[in-house]
Amino acid sequence: MPMGNCESYSMDRLGYLKWREDLKQFHAKTTASILQQSGYDAEFIARVSFLIEKKLLKKDEETQLLEDVVCLVFLEYYFNSFVQKHDAEKMKNIILKTWNKISEKGQQEALKIDYSAPNFQLIKTALDL
């Protein structure tokens, strides 16, 4: 199931969430296949798939660590381009959703990122800091 065709998903929140879930499944299956062909054991493959599918987020330490990394990469390398594409209210919503997925330690690290002054102010406003 190649994931290049987003047209088969409705262009609303439900369609977006379905696309994201299908994408996680696609990545987990693709990775599992590669790992199996490379000789990894079933237990290792199952764990990697579990992490890719973000199962037990907030409850599983490794799943949470992976989510923290993803969110911190977004904030450090992609946040600026998102700010340019969306209005302040939409960005506040994106910031809150991102923040709520990050662990407390990840949140502390997120505040250490070298944001532009306006972007850092937007983050502080969204988080009521």
mmCIF file of C-alpha atoms in Angstrom:
data_model
loop_
_atom_site.group_PDB
_atom_site.id
_atom_site.type_symbol
_atom_site.label_atom_id
_atom_site.label_comp_id
_atom_site.label_asym_id
_atom_site.label_seq_id
_atom_site.Cartn_x
_atom_site.Cartn_y
_atom_site.Cartn_z
ATOM 1 C CA MET A 1 0.000 0.000 0.000
ATOM 2 C CA PRO A 2 2.059 2.997 -1.187
ATOM 3 C CA MET A 3 1.135 6.093 0.768
ATOM 4 C CA GLY A 4 1.681 8.634 -2.004
ATOM 5 C CA ASN A 5 -2.024 8.923 -2.854
ATOM 6 C CA CYS A 6 -3.590 11.190 -0.238
ATOM 7 C CA GLU A 7 -6.572 11.817 -2.528
ATOM 8 C CA SER A 8 -8.250 8.655 -1.233
ATOM 9 C CA TYR A 9 -8.635 10.310 2.196
ATOM 10 C CA SER A 10 -11.234 12.924 3.043
ATOM 11 C CA MET A 11 -9.749 16.392 3.421
ATOM 12 C CA ASP A 12 -10.833 16.875 7.018
ATOM 13 C CA ARG A 13 -9.624 15.908 10.481
ATOM 14 C CA LEU A 14 -10.992 12.371 10.204
ATOM 15 C CA GLY A 15 -9.273 11.854 6.843
ATOM 16 C CA TYR A 16 -6.026 13.221 8.245
ATOM 17 C CA LEU A 17 -6.155 10.918 11.272
ATOM 18 C CA LYS A 18 -6.953 7.907 9.061
ATOM 19 C CA TRP A 19 -4.044 8.801 6.761
ATOM 20 C CA ARG A 20 -1.679 9.076 9.744
ATOM 21 C CA GLU A 21 -2.817 5.739 11.154
ATOM 22 C CA ASP A 22 -2.465 4.032 7.779
ATOM 23 C CA LEU A 23 0.974 5.592 7.377
ATOM 24 C CA LYS A 24 2.106 4.215 10.762
ATOM 25 C CA GLN A 25 0.894 0.759 9.726
ATOM 26 C CA PHE A 26 2.631 1.043 6.359
ATOM 27 C CA HIS A 27 5.925 2.083 7.968
ATOM 28 C CA ALA A 28 5.713 -0.661 10.592
ATOM 29 C CA LYS A 29 5.015 -3.365 7.971
ATOM 30 C CA THR A 30 7.725 -2.079 5.638
ATOM 31 C CA THR A 31 10.271 -1.934 8.441
ATOM 32 C CA ALA A 32 9.260 -5.372 9.705
ATOM 33 C CA SER A 33 9.752 -6.823 6.243
ATOM 34 C CA ILE A 34 13.218 -5.280 5.924
ATOM 35 C CA LEU A 35 14.212 -6.476 9.384
ATOM 36 C CA GLN A 36 12.930 -9.981 8.684
ATOM 37 C CA GLN A 37 14.868 -10.148 5.406
ATOM 38 C CA SER A 38 17.946 -8.975 7.321
ATOM 39 C CA GLY A 39 17.655 -11.838 9.792
ATOM 40 C CA TYR A 40 16.330 -10.095 12.909
ATOM 41 C CA ASP A 41 14.294 -12.197 15.310
ATOM 42 C CA ALA A 42 10.527 -11.912 15.708
ATOM 43 C CA GLU A 43 10.734 -10.352 19.179
ATOM 44 C CA PHE A 44 12.966 -7.503 17.957
ATOM 45 C CA ILE A 45 10.770 -6.941 14.892
ATOM 46 C CA ALA A 46 7.642 -6.815 17.072
ATOM 47 C CA ARG A 47 9.235 -4.232 19.366
ATOM 48 C CA VAL A 48 10.323 -2.014 16.477
ATOM 49 C CA SER A 49 6.811 -2.210 14.989
ATOM 50 C CA PHE A 50 5.334 -1.380 18.396
ATOM 51 C CA LEU A 51 7.502 1.754 18.582
ATOM 52 C CA ILE A 52 6.765 2.865 15.014
ATOM 53 C CA GLU A 53 3.037 2.499 15.673
ATOM 54 C CA LYS A 54 3.468 4.715 18.773
ATOM 55 C CA LYS A 55 1.689 2.227 20.996
ATOM 56 C CA LEU A 56 1.253 3.118 24.665
ATOM 57 C CA LEU A 57 2.427 6.678 24.189
ATOM 58 C CA LYS A 58 2.950 8.275 27.615
ATOM 59 C CA LYS A 59 3.074 4.774 29.180
ATOM 60 C CA ASP A 60 5.960 3.084 27.381
ATOM 61 C CA GLU A 61 9.311 4.790 27.991
ATOM 62 C CA GLU A 62 10.811 4.012 24.578
ATOM 63 C CA THR A 63 7.647 4.954 22.690
ATOM 64 C CA GLN A 64 7.603 8.266 24.572
ATOM 65 C CA LEU A 65 11.290 8.870 23.883
ATOM 66 C CA LEU A 66 10.730 8.327 20.165
ATOM 67 C CA GLU A 67 7.768 10.741 20.216
ATOM 68 C CA ASP A 68 9.874 13.306 22.081
ATOM 69 C CA VAL A 69 12.551 13.043 19.399
ATOM 70 C CA VAL A 70 10.004 13.470 16.605
ATOM 71 C CA CYS A 71 8.465 16.532 18.284
ATOM 72 C CA LEU A 72 11.839 18.107 19.098
ATOM 73 C CA VAL A 73 12.998 17.639 15.493
ATOM 74 C CA PHE A 74 9.780 19.304 14.326
ATOM 75 C CA LEU A 75 10.259 22.227 16.703
ATOM 76 C CA GLU A 76 13.916 22.743 15.846
ATOM 77 C CA TYR A 77 13.872 22.177 12.092
ATOM 78 C CA TYR A 78 10.309 22.601 10.769
ATOM 79 C CA PHE A 79 8.534 24.959 13.155
ATOM 80 C CA ASN A 80 9.724 28.118 11.359
ATOM 81 C CA SER A 81 8.252 27.019 8.035
ATOM 82 C CA PHE A 82 4.950 26.105 9.716
ATOM 83 C CA VAL A 83 4.764 29.565 11.304
ATOM 84 C CA GLN A 84 5.086 31.138 7.864
ATOM 85 C CA LYS A 85 2.247 29.023 6.433
ATOM 86 C CA HIS A 86 -0.355 29.324 9.200
ATOM 87 C CA ASP A 87 -2.019 32.085 11.189
ATOM 88 C CA ALA A 88 -1.266 32.604 14.873
ATOM 89 C CA GLU A 89 -4.395 30.814 16.128
ATOM 90 C CA LYS A 90 -3.667 27.711 14.045
ATOM 91 C CA MET A 91 -0.062 27.790 15.271
ATOM 92 C CA LYS A 92 -1.164 27.993 18.894
ATOM 93 C CA ASN A 93 -3.227 24.856 18.320
ATOM 94 C CA ILE A 94 -0.264 23.082 16.673
ATOM 95 C CA ILE A 95 2.007 24.120 19.548
ATOM 96 C CA LEU A 96 -0.438 22.832 22.184
ATOM 97 C CA LYS A 97 -0.942 19.509 20.408
ATOM 98 C CA THR A 98 2.801 19.075 20.014
ATOM 99 C CA TRP A 99 3.467 20.082 23.623
ATOM 100 C CA ASN A 100 0.908 17.631 24.968
ATOM 101 C CA LYS A 101 2.632 14.737 23.195
ATOM 102 C CA ILE A 102 6.038 15.515 24.731
ATOM 103 C CA SER A 103 7.210 14.239 28.110
ATOM 104 C CA GLU A 104 8.167 16.717 30.827
ATOM 105 C CA LYS A 105 11.856 16.167 30.071
ATOM 106 C CA GLY A 106 11.164 16.711 26.372
ATOM 107 C CA GLN A 107 9.304 19.926 27.186
ATOM 108 C CA GLN A 108 12.327 21.178 29.119
ATOM 109 C CA GLU A 109 14.517 20.423 26.102
ATOM 110 C CA ALA A 110 12.040 22.118 23.757
ATOM 111 C CA LEU A 111 12.380 25.352 25.712
ATOM 112 C CA LYS A 112 16.165 25.274 25.125
ATOM 113 C CA ILE A 113 15.826 25.386 21.329
ATOM 114 C CA ASP A 114 17.112 28.603 19.768
ATOM 115 C CA TYR A 115 13.842 30.018 18.386
ATOM 116 C CA SER A 116 13.514 33.449 16.841
ATOM 117 C CA ALA A 117 12.164 35.983 19.339
ATOM 118 C CA PRO A 118 8.694 36.162 17.686
ATOM 119 C CA ASN A 119 8.429 32.369 17.494
ATOM 120 C CA PHE A 120 9.450 31.925 21.107
ATOM 121 C CA GLN A 121 6.886 34.531 22.113
ATOM 122 C CA LEU A 122 4.241 32.636 20.129
ATOM 123 C CA ILE A 123 5.179 29.437 21.968
ATOM 124 C CA LYS A 124 5.072 31.164 25.351
ATOM 125 C CA THR A 125 1.678 32.685 24.522
ATOM 126 C CA ALA A 126 0.254 29.334 23.359
ATOM 127 C CA LEU A 127 1.495 27.624 26.530
ATOM 128 C CA ASP A 128 0.598 30.477 28.903
ATOM 129 C CA LEU A 129 4.222 30.754 30.063
#
